[in-house]
Amino acid sequence: EPEVTQTPSHQVTQMGQEVILRCVPISNHLYFYWYRQILGQKVEFLVSFYNNEISEKSEIFDDQFSVERPDGSNFTLKIRSTKLEDSAMYFCASSHDRDGWDTEAFFGQGTRLTVV
Amino acid sequence: DAKTTQPNSMESNEEEPVHLPCNHSTISGTDYIHWYRQLPSQGPEYVIHGLTSNVNNRMASLAIAEDRKSSTLILHRATLRDAAVYYCILRDGRDDKIIFGKGTRLHILP
């Protein structure tokens, strides 16, 4: 069964450092997403991406965040200057169609980011 | 996304059916009802979705009330592996993101 792959599984970084979280979505999918989940809290939407541009972003996705699809397979989330409160699980997801009514999203296993 | 209401937690015995309820009294005519689950230390996983008619797949069944103001996810024979947080989510075509609530934490007793 096809799956969304995320690397690394765990990243530890010092406050103020830049991190890049990587994702390989399912190959024929067109829509890509990042979500995060702070320990013990809800899964929160960060950003959606289609046709090489951001289609929607949440209030959390401020100027320190950026996304990129540098080639035909990878989808990355960059956090420019990490803060302690960025510590969370970050999930990448992809779906084939935008019509959220009648399609499913596939999620990766997540990257646990720890900012120290 | 329209709001859904789920119990915070439920318990069930292994190998018995589980009925997870969800209320969505403000559902609109174009909202689909989606269920996802999140196993411990894993990403969310799609379970099932439907619009008006009851739906079955290899994982579960979805029973939708005639007025669509509530639905029930049915796990026919729960296993320990089904212990997870189950999210009932309404999705419409105006919005491709998924808005997760707190869900129902399902405990399976051996």
PDB file of C-alpha atoms in Angstrom:
ATOM      1  CA  GLU A   1       0.000   0.000   0.000  1.00  0.00           C
ATOM      2  CA  PRO A   2       1.375   3.451  -0.879  1.00  0.00           C
ATOM      3  CA  GLU A   3       2.435   5.621   2.037  1.00  0.00           C
ATOM      4  CA  VAL A   4       3.661   9.074   2.939  1.00  0.00           C
ATOM      5  CA  THR A   5       7.236   8.983   4.210  1.00  0.00           C
ATOM      6  CA  GLN A   6       8.710  11.529   6.599  1.00  0.00           C
ATOM      7  CA  THR A   7      12.315  12.044   7.642  1.00  0.00           C
ATOM      8  CA  PRO A   8      13.818  12.300  10.134  1.00  0.00           C
ATOM      9  CA  SER A   9      11.603  10.560  12.665  1.00  0.00           C
ATOM     10  CA  HIS A  10      13.104  12.682  15.443  1.00  0.00           C
ATOM     11  CA  GLN A  11      15.005  15.953  15.221  1.00  0.00           C
ATOM     12  CA  VAL A  12      16.594  17.803  18.105  1.00  0.00           C
ATOM     13  CA  THR A  13      17.677  21.365  17.461  1.00  0.00           C
ATOM     14  CA  GLN A  14      18.841  24.355  19.423  1.00  0.00           C
ATOM     15  CA  MET A  15      16.607  27.374  19.774  1.00  0.00           C
ATOM     16  CA  GLY A  16      17.207  29.831  16.955  1.00  0.00           C
ATOM     17  CA  GLN A  17      18.461  27.216  14.519  1.00  0.00           C
ATOM     18  CA  GLU A  18      16.829  26.432  11.188  1.00  0.00           C
ATOM     19  CA  VAL A  19      15.307  23.013  10.577  1.00  0.00           C
ATOM     20  CA  ILE A  20      13.966  21.347   7.469  1.00  0.00           C
ATOM     21  CA  LEU A  21      11.454  18.558   7.788  1.00  0.00           C
ATOM     22  CA  ARG A  22      11.139  16.332   4.770  1.00  0.00           C
ATOM     23  CA  CYS A  23       8.249  14.416   3.310  1.00  0.00           C
ATOM     24  CA  VAL A  24       7.761  12.190   0.304  1.00  0.00           C
ATOM     25  CA  PRO A  25       4.057  12.223  -0.567  1.00  0.00           C
ATOM     26  CA  ILE A  26       2.317   9.456  -2.466  1.00  0.00           C
ATOM     27  CA  SER A  27       3.487   9.672  -6.059  1.00  0.00           C
ATOM     28  CA  ASN A  28       0.275  10.511  -7.930  1.00  0.00           C
ATOM     29  CA  HIS A  29      -1.061  12.893  -5.304  1.00  0.00           C
ATOM     30  CA  LEU A  30      -1.494  16.554  -6.102  1.00  0.00           C
ATOM     31  CA  TYR A  31      -2.311  18.176  -2.750  1.00  0.00           C
ATOM     32  CA  PHE A  32       0.095  18.370   0.143  1.00  0.00           C
ATOM     33  CA  TYR A  33      -0.304  19.442   3.743  1.00  0.00           C
ATOM     34  CA  TRP A  34       1.563  20.002   6.961  1.00  0.00           C
ATOM     35  CA  TYR A  35      -0.042  19.590  10.361  1.00  0.00           C
ATOM     36  CA  ARG A  36       1.443  19.710  13.815  1.00  0.00           C
ATOM     37  CA  GLN A  37       0.495  18.224  17.167  1.00  0.00           C
ATOM     38  CA  ILE A  38       1.910  19.590  20.385  1.00  0.00           C
ATOM     39  CA  LEU A  39       2.171  16.861  23.021  1.00  0.00           C
ATOM     40  CA  GLY A  40      -1.239  16.099  24.489  1.00  0.00           C
ATOM     41  CA  GLN A  41      -3.074  18.510  22.205  1.00  0.00           C
ATOM     42  CA  LYS A  42      -5.110  18.402  19.004  1.00  0.00           C
ATOM     43  CA  VAL A  43      -3.736  17.944  15.525  1.00  0.00           C
ATOM     44  CA  GLU A  44      -3.550  21.452  14.007  1.00  0.00           C
ATOM     45  CA  PHE A  45      -3.548  22.449  10.351  1.00  0.00           C
ATOM     46  CA  LEU A  46      -0.549  24.495   9.217  1.00  0.00           C
ATOM     47  CA  VAL A  47      -0.580  24.777   5.431  1.00  0.00           C
ATOM     48  CA  SER A  48      -1.867  23.273   2.210  1.00  0.00           C
ATOM     49  CA  PHE A  49       0.060  23.310  -1.075  1.00  0.00           C
ATOM     50  CA  TYR A  50      -1.029  22.729  -4.646  1.00  0.00           C
ATOM     51  CA  ASN A  51       0.455  23.460  -8.052  1.00  0.00           C
ATOM     52  CA  ASN A  52       3.659  24.765  -6.497  1.00  0.00           C
ATOM     53  CA  GLU A  53       2.033  27.334  -4.313  1.00  0.00           C
ATOM     54  CA  ILE A  54       0.397  27.669  -0.929  1.00  0.00           C
ATOM     55  CA  SER A  55      -3.373  27.346  -1.238  1.00  0.00           C
ATOM     56  CA  GLU A  56      -4.190  28.000   2.395  1.00  0.00           C
ATOM     57  CA  LYS A  57      -2.349  28.591   5.647  1.00  0.00           C
ATOM     58  CA  SER A  58      -3.329  28.907   9.280  1.00  0.00           C
ATOM     59  CA  GLU A  59      -2.460  31.616  11.766  1.00  0.00           C
ATOM     60  CA  ILE A  60       0.258  29.354  13.125  1.00  0.00           C
ATOM     61  CA  PHE A  61       2.053  29.399   9.758  1.00  0.00           C
ATOM     62  CA  ASP A  62       3.793  32.745  10.181  1.00  0.00           C
ATOM     63  CA  ASP A  63       6.882  34.170   8.496  1.00  0.00           C
ATOM     64  CA  GLN A  64       9.242  31.737  10.194  1.00  0.00           C
ATOM     65  CA  PHE A  65       7.639  28.850   8.277  1.00  0.00           C
ATOM     66  CA  SER A  66       7.984  28.059   4.601  1.00  0.00           C
ATOM     67  CA  VAL A  67       7.186  25.103   2.363  1.00  0.00           C
ATOM     68  CA  GLU A  68       8.728  23.942  -0.849  1.00  0.00           C
ATOM     69  CA  ARG A  69       8.444  21.180  -3.369  1.00  0.00           C
ATOM     70  CA  PRO A  70      12.038  21.282  -4.661  1.00  0.00           C
ATOM     71  CA  ASP A  71      11.676  18.350  -7.054  1.00  0.00           C
ATOM     72  CA  GLY A  72       9.013  15.957  -8.232  1.00  0.00           C
ATOM     73  CA  SER A  73       8.962  13.903  -5.065  1.00  0.00           C
ATOM     74  CA  ASN A  74       9.881  15.854  -1.931  1.00  0.00           C
ATOM     75  CA  PHE A  75       7.798  18.303   0.060  1.00  0.00           C
ATOM     76  CA  THR A  76       9.590  20.205   2.798  1.00  0.00           C
ATOM     77  CA  LEU A  77       8.704  22.361   5.780  1.00  0.00           C
ATOM     78  CA  LYS A  78      11.348  24.838   6.882  1.00  0.00           C
ATOM     79  CA  ILE A  79      11.319  26.584  10.220  1.00  0.00           C
ATOM     80  CA  ARG A  80      13.803  29.435  10.039  1.00  0.00           C
ATOM     81  CA  SER A  81      14.490  30.288  13.649  1.00  0.00           C
ATOM     82  CA  THR A  82      13.074  27.665  15.960  1.00  0.00           C
ATOM     83  CA  LYS A  83      11.486  28.523  19.256  1.00  0.00           C
ATOM     84  CA  LEU A  84      10.851  26.301  22.252  1.00  0.00           C
ATOM     85  CA  GLU A  85       7.129  26.345  21.453  1.00  0.00           C
ATOM     86  CA  ASP A  86       7.790  24.822  18.026  1.00  0.00           C
ATOM     87  CA  SER A  87       8.464  21.505  19.764  1.00  0.00           C
ATOM     88  CA  ALA A  88       5.788  19.170  18.423  1.00  0.00           C
ATOM     89  CA  MET A  89       5.045  16.257  16.106  1.00  0.00           C
ATOM     90  CA  TYR A  90       4.833  17.462  12.535  1.00  0.00           C
ATOM     91  CA  PHE A  91       2.737  15.423  10.130  1.00  0.00           C
ATOM     92  CA  CYS A  92       2.845  15.602   6.385  1.00  0.00           C
ATOM     93  CA  ALA A  93      -0.229  14.517   4.411  1.00  0.00           C
ATOM     94  CA  SER A  94      -1.202  14.197   0.794  1.00  0.00           C
ATOM     95  CA  SER A  95      -4.350  13.593  -1.191  1.00  0.00           C
ATOM     96  CA  HIS A  96      -5.102  12.967  -4.809  1.00  0.00           C
ATOM     97  CA  ASP A  97      -7.945  15.420  -5.152  1.00  0.00           C
ATOM     98  CA  ARG A  98      -8.817  18.732  -3.596  1.00  0.00           C
ATOM     99  CA  ASP A  99     -12.456  17.870  -3.159  1.00  0.00           C
ATOM    100  CA  GLY A 100     -12.345  17.161   0.506  1.00  0.00           C
ATOM    101  CA  TRP A 101     -15.823  15.879   0.502  1.00  0.00           C
ATOM    102  CA  ASP A 102     -15.142  12.641  -1.192  1.00  0.00           C
ATOM    103  CA  THR A 103     -11.476  11.817  -0.820  1.00  0.00           C
ATOM    104  CA  GLU A 104      -9.141  10.687   1.898  1.00  0.00           C
ATOM    105  CA  ALA A 105      -5.904  12.200   3.075  1.00  0.00           C
ATOM    106  CA  PHE A 106      -2.909  10.013   3.786  1.00  0.00           C
ATOM    107  CA  PHE A 107      -0.681  11.011   6.693  1.00  0.00           C
ATOM    108  CA  GLY A 108       2.927  10.218   7.373  1.00  0.00           C
ATOM    109  CA  GLN A 109       4.208   8.853  10.672  1.00  0.00           C
ATOM    110  CA  GLY A 110       5.462  12.245  11.711  1.00  0.00           C
ATOM    111  CA  THR A 111       8.676  13.968  12.701  1.00  0.00           C
ATOM    112  CA  ARG A 112       9.094  14.722  16.371  1.00  0.00           C
ATOM    113  CA  LEU A 113      10.810  18.090  16.651  1.00  0.00           C
ATOM    114  CA  THR A 114      12.408  18.938  19.974  1.00  0.00           C
ATOM    115  CA  VAL A 115      13.758  22.459  20.419  1.00  0.00           C
ATOM    116  CA  VAL A 116      16.163  22.862  23.327  1.00  0.00           C
TER     117      VAL A 116
ATOM    118  CA  ASP B   1     -15.732  22.902   9.024  1.00  0.00           C
ATOM    119  CA  ALA B   2     -18.966  22.462  10.928  1.00  0.00           C
ATOM    120  CA  LYS B   3     -18.747  21.395  14.534  1.00  0.00           C
ATOM    121  CA  THR B   4     -18.996  17.823  15.773  1.00  0.00           C
ATOM    122  CA  THR B   5     -19.485  16.519  19.299  1.00  0.00           C
ATOM    123  CA  GLN B   6     -18.001  13.255  20.509  1.00  0.00           C
ATOM    124  CA  PRO B   7     -17.601  11.640  23.929  1.00  0.00           C
ATOM    125  CA  ASN B   8     -14.140  12.193  25.359  1.00  0.00           C
ATOM    126  CA  SER B   9     -13.520   8.506  25.953  1.00  0.00           C
ATOM    127  CA  MET B  10     -15.098   5.074  25.659  1.00  0.00           C
ATOM    128  CA  GLU B  11     -14.205   1.564  26.708  1.00  0.00           C
ATOM    129  CA  SER B  12     -14.969  -1.720  25.052  1.00  0.00           C
ATOM    130  CA  ASN B  13     -14.030  -5.331  25.487  1.00  0.00           C
ATOM    131  CA  GLU B  14     -11.838  -7.062  22.974  1.00  0.00           C
ATOM    132  CA  GLU B  15     -13.683  -9.000  20.260  1.00  0.00           C
ATOM    133  CA  GLU B  16     -16.932  -7.123  20.884  1.00  0.00           C
ATOM    134  CA  PRO B  17     -18.547  -4.534  18.624  1.00  0.00           C
ATOM    135  CA  VAL B  18     -17.933  -0.865  19.345  1.00  0.00           C
ATOM    136  CA  HIS B  19     -20.290   1.969  18.472  1.00  0.00           C
ATOM    137  CA  LEU B  20     -18.667   5.408  18.486  1.00  0.00           C
ATOM    138  CA  PRO B  21     -21.240   8.216  18.336  1.00  0.00           C
ATOM    139  CA  CYS B  22     -20.901  11.652  16.787  1.00  0.00           C
ATOM    140  CA  ASN B  23     -23.359  14.537  16.811  1.00  0.00           C
ATOM    141  CA  HIS B  24     -23.301  17.140  14.062  1.00  0.00           C
ATOM    142  CA  SER B  25     -26.571  18.997  14.349  1.00  0.00           C
ATOM    143  CA  THR B  26     -25.417  21.937  12.194  1.00  0.00           C
ATOM    144  CA  ILE B  27     -24.335  19.793   9.250  1.00  0.00           C
ATOM    145  CA  SER B  28     -25.020  21.315   5.836  1.00  0.00           C
ATOM    146  CA  GLY B  29     -26.302  19.501   2.773  1.00  0.00           C
ATOM    147  CA  THR B  30     -22.861  19.318   1.140  1.00  0.00           C
ATOM    148  CA  ASP B  31     -20.879  18.181   4.180  1.00  0.00           C
ATOM    149  CA  TYR B  32     -19.402  14.717   4.054  1.00  0.00           C
ATOM    150  CA  ILE B  33     -18.886  12.874   7.333  1.00  0.00           C
ATOM    151  CA  HIS B  34     -15.332  11.596   7.668  1.00  0.00           C
ATOM    152  CA  TRP B  35     -13.761   9.465  10.367  1.00  0.00           C
ATOM    153  CA  TYR B  36     -10.056   9.303  11.053  1.00  0.00           C
ATOM    154  CA  ARG B  37      -8.202   7.621  13.865  1.00  0.00           C
ATOM    155  CA  GLN B  38      -4.821   8.127  15.467  1.00  0.00           C
ATOM    156  CA  LEU B  39      -3.087   5.134  16.959  1.00  0.00           C
ATOM    157  CA  PRO B  40      -0.554   5.843  19.732  1.00  0.00           C
ATOM    158  CA  SER B  41       2.568   7.575  18.420  1.00  0.00           C
ATOM    159  CA  GLN B  42       1.322   7.502  14.827  1.00  0.00           C
ATOM    160  CA  GLY B  43      -0.138   9.909  12.312  1.00  0.00           C
ATOM    161  CA  PRO B  44      -3.861  10.133  11.686  1.00  0.00           C
ATOM    162  CA  GLU B  45      -5.310   7.373   9.522  1.00  0.00           C
ATOM    163  CA  TYR B  46      -8.401   7.515   7.347  1.00  0.00           C
ATOM    164  CA  VAL B  47     -11.161   5.138   8.416  1.00  0.00           C
ATOM    165  CA  ILE B  48     -14.305   5.823   6.413  1.00  0.00           C
ATOM    166  CA  HIS B  49     -16.548   8.562   5.055  1.00  0.00           C
ATOM    167  CA  GLY B  50     -20.089   8.997   3.795  1.00  0.00           C
ATOM    168  CA  LEU B  51     -22.745  11.494   2.791  1.00  0.00           C
ATOM    169  CA  THR B  52     -26.221  10.058   3.377  1.00  0.00           C
ATOM    170  CA  SER B  53     -26.206   6.305   3.042  1.00  0.00           C
ATOM    171  CA  ASN B  54     -24.584   3.864   5.403  1.00  0.00           C
ATOM    172  CA  VAL B  55     -21.115   2.798   4.292  1.00  0.00           C
ATOM    173  CA  ASN B  56     -19.016  -0.293   4.857  1.00  0.00           C
ATOM    174  CA  ASN B  57     -15.343  -0.951   4.249  1.00  0.00           C
ATOM    175  CA  ARG B  58     -12.765  -3.391   5.494  1.00  0.00           C
ATOM    176  CA  MET B  59     -12.072  -1.340   8.604  1.00  0.00           C
ATOM    177  CA  ALA B  60     -15.503  -0.272   9.799  1.00  0.00           C
ATOM    178  CA  SER B  61     -19.093   0.684   9.056  1.00  0.00           C
ATOM    179  CA  LEU B  62     -20.611   4.138   9.161  1.00  0.00           C
ATOM    180  CA  ALA B  63     -24.239   4.506  10.091  1.00  0.00           C
ATOM    181  CA  ILE B  64     -25.711   7.924   9.277  1.00  0.00           C
ATOM    182  CA  ALA B  65     -28.980   9.087  10.777  1.00  0.00           C
ATOM    183  CA  GLU B  66     -31.780   9.886   8.367  1.00  0.00           C
ATOM    184  CA  ASP B  67     -31.650  13.593   9.285  1.00  0.00           C
ATOM    185  CA  ARG B  68     -27.823  13.473   9.095  1.00  0.00           C
ATOM    186  CA  LYS B  69     -27.501  15.198  12.452  1.00  0.00           C
ATOM    187  CA  SER B  70     -25.643  12.276  13.934  1.00  0.00           C
ATOM    188  CA  SER B  71     -23.602   9.300  12.859  1.00  0.00           C
ATOM    189  CA  THR B  72     -22.047   6.214  14.411  1.00  0.00           C
ATOM    190  CA  LEU B  73     -18.781   4.541  13.566  1.00  0.00           C
ATOM    191  CA  ILE B  74     -19.057   0.805  14.094  1.00  0.00           C
ATOM    192  CA  LEU B  75     -16.083  -1.458  14.663  1.00  0.00           C
ATOM    193  CA  HIS B  76     -17.562  -4.900  14.308  1.00  0.00           C
ATOM    194  CA  ARG B  77     -15.044  -6.801  16.376  1.00  0.00           C
ATOM    195  CA  ALA B  78     -12.621  -4.648  18.303  1.00  0.00           C
ATOM    196  CA  THR B  79      -9.052  -5.760  18.787  1.00  0.00           C
ATOM    197  CA  LEU B  80      -6.360  -4.304  21.020  1.00  0.00           C
ATOM    198  CA  ARG B  81      -4.934  -2.668  17.919  1.00  0.00           C
ATOM    199  CA  ASP B  82      -8.093  -0.558  17.595  1.00  0.00           C
ATOM    200  CA  ALA B  83      -7.217   1.405  20.725  1.00  0.00           C
ATOM    201  CA  ALA B  84      -6.843   4.931  19.374  1.00  0.00           C
ATOM    202  CA  VAL B  85      -8.339   8.403  19.258  1.00  0.00           C
ATOM    203  CA  TYR B  86     -11.225   8.482  16.774  1.00  0.00           C
ATOM    204  CA  TYR B  87     -12.097  11.751  15.079  1.00  0.00           C
ATOM    205  CA  CYS B  88     -15.443  12.553  13.490  1.00  0.00           C
ATOM    206  CA  ILE B  89     -14.953  15.380  10.974  1.00  0.00           C
ATOM    207  CA  LEU B  90     -17.227  17.227   8.567  1.00  0.00           C
ATOM    208  CA  ARG B  91     -15.699  18.232   5.260  1.00  0.00           C
ATOM    209  CA  ASP B  92     -17.097  20.286   2.398  1.00  0.00           C
ATOM    210  CA  GLY B  93     -15.798  21.248  -0.998  1.00  0.00           C
ATOM    211  CA  ARG B  94     -14.899  24.804  -0.019  1.00  0.00           C
ATOM    212  CA  ASP B  95     -12.081  23.670   2.159  1.00  0.00           C
ATOM    213  CA  ASP B  96      -9.492  20.977   1.586  1.00  0.00           C
ATOM    214  CA  LYS B  97      -7.926  21.052   5.026  1.00  0.00           C
ATOM    215  CA  ILE B  98      -9.010  18.729   7.819  1.00  0.00           C
ATOM    216  CA  ILE B  99      -9.944  20.311  11.130  1.00  0.00           C
ATOM    217  CA  PHE B 100      -9.408  17.851  13.964  1.00  0.00           C
ATOM    218  CA  GLY B 101     -11.297  18.108  17.217  1.00  0.00           C
ATOM    219  CA  LYS B 102     -10.414  16.284  20.408  1.00  0.00           C
ATOM    220  CA  GLY B 103     -12.020  13.022  19.259  1.00  0.00           C
ATOM    221  CA  THR B 104     -12.966   9.995  21.340  1.00  0.00           C
ATOM    222  CA  ARG B 105     -10.219   8.030  23.014  1.00  0.00           C
ATOM    223  CA  LEU B 106     -11.185   4.377  22.681  1.00  0.00           C
ATOM    224  CA  HIS B 107      -9.787   1.938  25.236  1.00  0.00           C
ATOM    225  CA  ILE B 108      -9.981  -1.770  24.470  1.00  0.00           C
ATOM    226  CA  LEU B 109      -9.996  -4.131  27.437  1.00  0.00           C
ATOM    227  CA  PRO B 110      -8.437  -7.579  26.955  1.00  0.00           C
TER     228      PRO B 110
END
